[in-house]
mmCIF file of C-alpha atoms in Angstrom:
data_model
loop_
_atom_site.group_PDB
_atom_site.id
_atom_site.type_symbol
_atom_site.label_atom_id
_atom_site.label_comp_id
_atom_site.label_asym_id
_atom_site.label_seq_id
_atom_site.Cartn_x
_atom_site.Cartn_y
_atom_site.Cartn_z
ATOM 1 C CA UNK A 23 -5.042 4.616 -9.555
ATOM 2 C CA UNK A 24 -1.627 3.326 -8.886
ATOM 3 C CA UNK A 25 1.492 4.907 -9.974
ATOM 4 C CA UNK A 26 4.946 3.610 -10.523
ATOM 5 C CA UNK A 27 7.952 5.662 -10.730
ATOM 6 C CA UNK A 28 11.350 4.696 -11.698
ATOM 7 C CA UNK A 29 13.746 7.734 -11.404
ATOM 8 C CA UNK A 30 16.844 6.551 -13.189
ATOM 9 C CA UNK A 31 16.571 6.329 -16.998
ATOM 10 C CA UNK A 32 19.963 4.968 -17.338
ATOM 11 C CA UNK A 33 22.555 3.266 -15.176
ATOM 12 C CA UNK A 34 25.795 1.490 -15.724
ATOM 13 C CA UNK A 35 27.948 -0.759 -13.634
ATOM 14 C CA UNK A 36 31.287 -2.583 -13.938
ATOM 15 C CA UNK A 37 31.099 -6.288 -14.386
ATOM 16 C CA UNK A 38 31.377 -8.078 -11.095
ATOM 17 C CA UNK A 39 30.135 -4.898 -9.235
ATOM 18 C CA UNK A 40 26.794 -4.462 -7.434
ATOM 19 C CA UNK A 41 24.043 -1.950 -8.773
ATOM 20 C CA UNK A 42 20.746 -1.006 -7.200
ATOM 21 C CA UNK A 43 17.691 0.119 -9.079
ATOM 22 C CA UNK A 44 15.119 2.396 -7.618
ATOM 23 C CA UNK A 45 11.351 2.052 -7.808
ATOM 24 C CA UNK A 46 8.767 4.008 -5.761
ATOM 25 C CA UNK A 47 4.899 3.480 -6.177
ATOM 26 C CA UNK A 48 1.909 5.171 -4.937
ATOM 27 C CA UNK A 49 -1.381 3.212 -3.878
ATOM 28 C CA UNK A 50 -4.088 3.069 -1.503
ATOM 29 C CA UNK A 51 -4.304 -0.783 -1.660
ATOM 30 C CA UNK A 52 -3.108 -2.607 1.623
ATOM 31 C CA UNK A 53 -2.421 -5.817 -0.395
ATOM 32 C CA UNK A 54 -0.658 -6.098 -3.513
ATOM 33 C CA UNK A 55 2.318 -7.550 -5.637
ATOM 34 C CA UNK A 56 5.500 -5.967 -6.848
ATOM 35 C CA UNK A 57 7.586 -7.106 -9.577
ATOM 36 C CA UNK A 58 10.873 -6.536 -11.368
ATOM 37 C CA UNK A 59 10.924 -7.451 -15.140
ATOM 38 C CA UNK A 60 13.965 -7.496 -17.544
ATOM 39 C CA UNK A 61 13.689 -6.782 -21.097
ATOM 40 C CA UNK A 62 17.118 -7.575 -22.900
ATOM 41 C CA UNK A 63 17.634 -6.462 -26.563
ATOM 42 C CA UNK A 64 15.619 -9.389 -27.718
ATOM 43 C CA UNK A 65 12.592 -7.675 -26.348
ATOM 44 C CA UNK A 66 11.328 -10.588 -24.260
ATOM 45 C CA UNK A 67 9.792 -9.778 -21.044
ATOM 46 C CA UNK A 68 11.312 -11.838 -18.242
ATOM 47 C CA UNK A 69 10.167 -12.017 -14.712
ATOM 48 C CA UNK A 70 13.114 -11.446 -12.358
ATOM 49 C CA UNK A 71 11.606 -11.478 -8.898
ATOM 50 C CA UNK A 72 8.485 -11.054 -7.288
ATOM 51 C CA UNK A 73 7.330 -9.728 -3.818
ATOM 52 C CA UNK A 74 3.983 -10.137 -2.043
ATOM 53 C CA UNK A 75 3.087 -6.824 0.310
ATOM 54 C CA UNK A 76 2.094 -8.890 3.032
ATOM 55 C CA UNK A 77 5.524 -10.555 3.445
ATOM 56 C CA UNK A 78 7.963 -8.546 5.471
ATOM 57 C CA UNK A 79 10.890 -10.653 4.175
ATOM 58 C CA UNK A 80 12.664 -9.450 0.999
ATOM 59 C CA UNK A 81 12.674 -11.731 -1.885
ATOM 60 C CA UNK A 82 15.656 -12.954 -3.169
ATOM 61 C CA UNK A 83 16.555 -14.974 -6.445
ATOM 62 C CA UNK A 84 20.144 -15.812 -6.849
ATOM 63 C CA UNK A 85 22.174 -12.661 -7.661
ATOM 64 C CA UNK A 86 18.982 -10.779 -7.397
ATOM 65 C CA UNK A 87 17.244 -9.184 -4.217
ATOM 66 C CA UNK A 88 14.780 -6.396 -3.325
ATOM 67 C CA UNK A 89 14.651 -3.958 -0.669
ATOM 68 C CA UNK A 90 11.059 -3.717 -0.069
ATOM 69 C CA UNK A 91 9.940 -0.464 2.204
ATOM 70 C CA UNK A 92 6.150 -0.803 2.581
ATOM 71 C CA UNK A 93 5.747 2.309 4.637
ATOM 72 C CA UNK A 94 7.964 4.520 2.336
ATOM 73 C CA UNK A 95 6.368 2.546 -0.731
ATOM 74 C CA UNK A 96 9.933 1.839 -2.180
ATOM 75 C CA UNK A 97 10.798 -1.381 -3.888
ATOM 76 C CA UNK A 98 14.386 -1.316 -5.099
ATOM 77 C CA UNK A 99 16.270 -3.969 -6.935
ATOM 78 C CA UNK A 100 19.816 -5.016 -6.207
ATOM 79 C CA UNK A 101 22.047 -7.065 -8.646
ATOM 80 C CA UNK A 102 25.165 -8.482 -7.151
ATOM 81 C CA UNK A 103 28.238 -9.447 -9.268
ATOM 82 C CA UNK A 104 26.817 -8.059 -12.161
ATOM 83 C CA UNK A 105 27.385 -9.832 -15.534
ATOM 84 C CA UNK A 106 27.252 -8.928 -19.248
ATOM 85 C CA UNK A 107 23.974 -10.706 -19.624
ATOM 86 C CA UNK A 108 22.363 -8.347 -17.091
ATOM 87 C CA UNK A 109 22.402 -5.632 -19.690
ATOM 88 C CA UNK A 110 18.855 -4.863 -20.389
ATOM 89 C CA UNK A 111 15.997 -2.451 -19.732
ATOM 90 C CA UNK A 112 14.487 -3.124 -16.115
ATOM 91 C CA UNK A 113 10.874 -2.432 -15.356
ATOM 92 C CA UNK A 114 9.348 -2.260 -11.923
ATOM 93 C CA UNK A 115 5.616 -3.299 -11.950
ATOM 94 C CA UNK A 116 2.786 -3.309 -9.463
ATOM 95 C CA UNK A 117 -0.344 -5.693 -9.333
ATOM 96 C CA UNK A 118 -3.252 -5.233 -7.035
ATOM 97 C CA UNK A 119 -4.417 -8.254 -4.894
ATOM 98 C CA UNK A 120 -8.159 -8.282 -5.481
ATOM 99 C CA UNK A 121 -10.494 -11.095 -6.334
ATOM 100 C CA UNK A 122 -11.848 -10.800 -9.911
ATOM 101 C CA UNK A 123 -9.908 -7.442 -10.379
ATOM 102 C CA UNK A 124 -7.934 -9.018 -13.291
ATOM 103 C CA UNK A 125 -4.091 -9.234 -13.305
ATOM 104 C CA UNK A 126 -3.364 -5.922 -14.542
ATOM 105 C CA UNK A 127 0.074 -4.701 -14.212
ATOM 106 C CA UNK A 128 1.116 -1.092 -13.795
ATOM 107 C CA UNK A 129 4.650 -0.308 -15.011
ATOM 108 C CA UNK A 130 7.239 2.078 -14.291
ATOM 109 C CA UNK A 131 9.053 3.960 -17.311
ATOM 110 C CA UNK A 132 12.014 1.611 -16.917
ATOM 111 C CA UNK A 133 15.690 1.783 -16.191
ATOM 112 C CA UNK A 134 18.216 1.088 -18.905
ATOM 113 C CA UNK A 135 21.183 -0.795 -17.301
ATOM 114 C CA UNK A 136 24.530 -1.276 -19.033
ATOM 115 C CA UNK A 137 27.010 -3.514 -17.726
ATOM 116 C CA UNK A 138 30.644 -2.625 -18.645
ATOM 117 C CA UNK A 139 33.339 -5.302 -19.060
ATOM 118 C CA UNK B 16 6.538 -25.796 -24.134
ATOM 119 C CA UNK B 17 4.246 -23.148 -22.511
ATOM 120 C CA UNK B 18 4.304 -19.900 -24.497
ATOM 121 C CA UNK B 19 2.332 -16.926 -25.790
ATOM 122 C CA UNK B 20 2.633 -16.269 -29.394
ATOM 123 C CA UNK B 21 2.235 -13.101 -31.166
ATOM 124 C CA UNK B 22 2.163 -12.542 -34.956
ATOM 125 C CA UNK B 23 3.293 -10.555 -36.854
ATOM 126 C CA UNK B 24 6.721 -9.513 -35.003
ATOM 127 C CA UNK B 25 7.120 -6.517 -37.386
ATOM 128 C CA UNK B 26 4.667 -4.689 -39.250
ATOM 129 C CA UNK B 27 5.015 -1.586 -41.546
ATOM 130 C CA UNK B 28 1.747 -0.088 -42.858
ATOM 131 C CA UNK B 29 -0.062 3.098 -43.635
ATOM 132 C CA UNK B 30 -2.743 5.080 -42.019
ATOM 133 C CA UNK B 31 -6.378 3.984 -42.109
ATOM 134 C CA UNK B 32 -5.353 0.311 -43.322
ATOM 135 C CA UNK B 33 -7.062 -1.988 -41.097
ATOM 136 C CA UNK B 34 -4.503 -4.425 -39.280
ATOM 137 C CA UNK B 35 -4.937 -7.379 -36.735
ATOM 138 C CA UNK B 36 -2.184 -8.632 -34.343
ATOM 139 C CA UNK B 37 -2.843 -12.085 -33.370
ATOM 140 C CA UNK B 38 -2.103 -13.720 -29.831
ATOM 141 C CA UNK B 39 -2.248 -17.205 -28.737
ATOM 142 C CA UNK B 40 -1.536 -19.007 -25.574
ATOM 143 C CA UNK B 41 -1.235 -22.866 -24.913
ATOM 144 C CA UNK B 42 -1.263 -22.673 -21.151
ATOM 145 C CA UNK B 43 -5.287 -22.715 -20.760
ATOM 146 C CA UNK B 44 -4.975 -19.143 -18.914
ATOM 147 C CA UNK B 45 -8.235 -17.412 -18.130
ATOM 148 C CA UNK B 46 -6.638 -14.030 -18.162
ATOM 149 C CA UNK B 47 -5.149 -12.260 -21.241
ATOM 150 C CA UNK B 48 -4.181 -8.553 -21.925
ATOM 151 C CA UNK B 49 -2.568 -6.288 -24.369
ATOM 152 C CA UNK B 50 0.108 -3.651 -23.434
ATOM 153 C CA UNK B 51 1.687 -1.034 -25.618
ATOM 154 C CA UNK B 52 5.412 0.069 -24.811
ATOM 155 C CA UNK B 53 6.560 3.539 -25.536
ATOM 156 C CA UNK B 54 9.929 5.153 -24.397
ATOM 157 C CA UNK B 55 9.906 6.586 -20.887
ATOM 158 C CA UNK B 56 6.409 5.337 -20.316
ATOM 159 C CA UNK B 57 6.943 1.616 -19.562
ATOM 160 C CA UNK B 58 4.054 -0.838 -20.446
ATOM 161 C CA UNK B 59 0.318 0.400 -20.540
ATOM 162 C CA UNK B 60 -2.425 -1.818 -20.706
ATOM 163 C CA UNK B 61 -4.817 -1.411 -23.661
ATOM 164 C CA UNK B 62 -7.377 -4.204 -23.124
ATOM 165 C CA UNK B 63 -7.959 -7.275 -20.950
ATOM 166 C CA UNK B 64 -9.929 -10.131 -20.787
ATOM 167 C CA UNK B 65 -10.789 -12.339 -17.940
ATOM 168 C CA UNK B 66 -12.317 -15.228 -19.795
ATOM 169 C CA UNK B 67 -14.244 -16.016 -22.837
ATOM 170 C CA UNK B 68 -16.485 -13.427 -24.159
ATOM 171 C CA UNK B 69 -15.314 -11.197 -21.395
ATOM 172 C CA UNK B 70 -13.278 -8.019 -22.286
ATOM 173 C CA UNK B 71 -12.571 -4.770 -20.614
ATOM 174 C CA UNK B 72 -10.748 -1.380 -21.209
ATOM 175 C CA UNK B 73 -7.369 -0.937 -19.882
ATOM 176 C CA UNK B 74 -5.724 2.565 -19.574
ATOM 177 C CA UNK B 75 -5.153 3.409 -23.096
ATOM 178 C CA UNK B 76 -8.073 1.633 -25.188
ATOM 179 C CA UNK B 77 -8.887 4.533 -27.846
ATOM 180 C CA UNK B 78 -8.284 3.345 -31.410
ATOM 181 C CA UNK B 79 -8.219 -0.510 -30.616
ATOM 182 C CA UNK B 80 -10.538 -3.382 -30.458
ATOM 183 C CA UNK B 81 -10.378 -6.791 -28.911
ATOM 184 C CA UNK B 82 -12.240 -10.004 -28.925
ATOM 185 C CA UNK B 83 -12.113 -13.218 -27.029
ATOM 186 C CA UNK B 84 -14.146 -16.001 -28.888
ATOM 187 C CA UNK B 85 -11.806 -18.757 -27.642
ATOM 188 C CA UNK B 86 -9.881 -18.994 -24.491
ATOM 189 C CA UNK B 87 -6.466 -19.310 -26.309
ATOM 190 C CA UNK B 88 -6.949 -16.356 -28.665
ATOM 191 C CA UNK B 89 -7.055 -12.577 -28.126
ATOM 192 C CA UNK B 90 -6.555 -10.542 -31.095
ATOM 193 C CA UNK B 91 -5.771 -6.973 -31.110
ATOM 194 C CA UNK B 92 -7.386 -4.905 -33.871
ATOM 195 C CA UNK B 93 -6.787 -1.556 -35.209
ATOM 196 C CA UNK B 94 -9.723 -0.606 -37.324
ATOM 197 C CA UNK B 95 -8.176 2.769 -38.755
ATOM 198 C CA UNK B 96 -4.377 2.807 -37.439
ATOM 199 C CA UNK B 97 -2.798 6.221 -37.056
ATOM 200 C CA UNK B 98 0.858 7.155 -36.613
ATOM 201 C CA UNK B 99 0.462 7.661 -32.725
ATOM 202 C CA UNK B 100 -0.233 4.039 -32.628
ATOM 203 C CA UNK B 101 3.260 3.332 -33.723
ATOM 204 C CA UNK B 102 4.568 1.331 -30.652
ATOM 205 C CA UNK B 103 5.809 -2.091 -29.411
ATOM 206 C CA UNK B 104 2.898 -4.089 -28.305
ATOM 207 C CA UNK B 105 3.032 -7.055 -25.988
ATOM 208 C CA UNK B 106 0.167 -9.705 -25.437
ATOM 209 C CA UNK B 107 0.217 -11.356 -21.888
ATOM 210 C CA UNK B 108 -1.672 -14.094 -20.164
ATOM 211 C CA UNK B 109 -2.019 -15.639 -16.757
ATOM 212 C CA UNK B 110 -4.022 -18.072 -14.614
ATOM 213 C CA UNK B 111 -6.788 -16.174 -12.456
ATOM 214 C CA UNK B 112 -5.873 -18.117 -9.526
ATOM 215 C CA UNK B 113 -3.340 -17.060 -6.843
ATOM 216 C CA UNK B 114 -2.407 -13.603 -8.649
ATOM 217 C CA UNK B 115 0.042 -15.490 -10.895
ATOM 218 C CA UNK B 116 2.729 -13.296 -12.668
ATOM 219 C CA UNK B 117 1.919 -12.845 -16.386
ATOM 220 C CA UNK B 118 3.562 -14.698 -19.336
ATOM 221 C CA UNK B 119 4.368 -12.430 -21.954
ATOM 222 C CA UNK B 120 4.762 -12.742 -25.777
ATOM 223 C CA UNK B 121 7.795 -11.778 -27.754
ATOM 224 C CA UNK B 122 6.504 -8.674 -28.855
ATOM 225 C CA UNK B 123 5.011 -6.917 -31.939
ATOM 226 C CA UNK B 124 6.714 -3.755 -33.560
ATOM 227 C CA UNK B 125 4.096 -1.675 -35.413
ATOM 228 C CA UNK B 126 5.015 1.154 -37.573
ATOM 229 C CA UNK B 127 2.142 3.489 -38.885
ATOM 230 C CA UNK B 128 3.309 5.813 -41.717
#
């Protein structure tokens, strides 16, 4: 079974600064996907960024980028130029790549990020 | 607009009174699932369905039932709710092809007294 650990329950950052959220995972799979989801106070689950394990290049989406270290089983999220709208709970999630296995996501416990003006 | 719709968004009820949370998606997705979200635990999968009439247990299925009679609908049934099922519930769907990310509904806050 997979496990995902987010070791920072809460973090804060000043507006316009950069912040990094940590995520580690444990798996015996060689092919898999990793995700970061954002959950603002509205409770919606919004996909922020996705990384395929077979790709060495780190994924980026505008101000969001990841540092994917496969050997270390680490998948951190960097938010640059933080904005007030980035205030949310952030979840790291793991998904196996296996045909007909279903698309089950295994989530970490979440990191609550507060962006301060 | 592509969406996953859950109802109700909020429900307060009492122990033992059967309830159903509905979930519907308009994207013709094969895969649907239910999660519950609890503080410090993230989201945990309750049940999933890979297509019509095909359902299977996730990590925390005890006390829940599901059905998948139509592709678009995947209701979650609590036959005899208990206080430990007080939680925030999410329905999600995705295409089976290409390991696509899941689309989530807006959540249902259940309180069992």
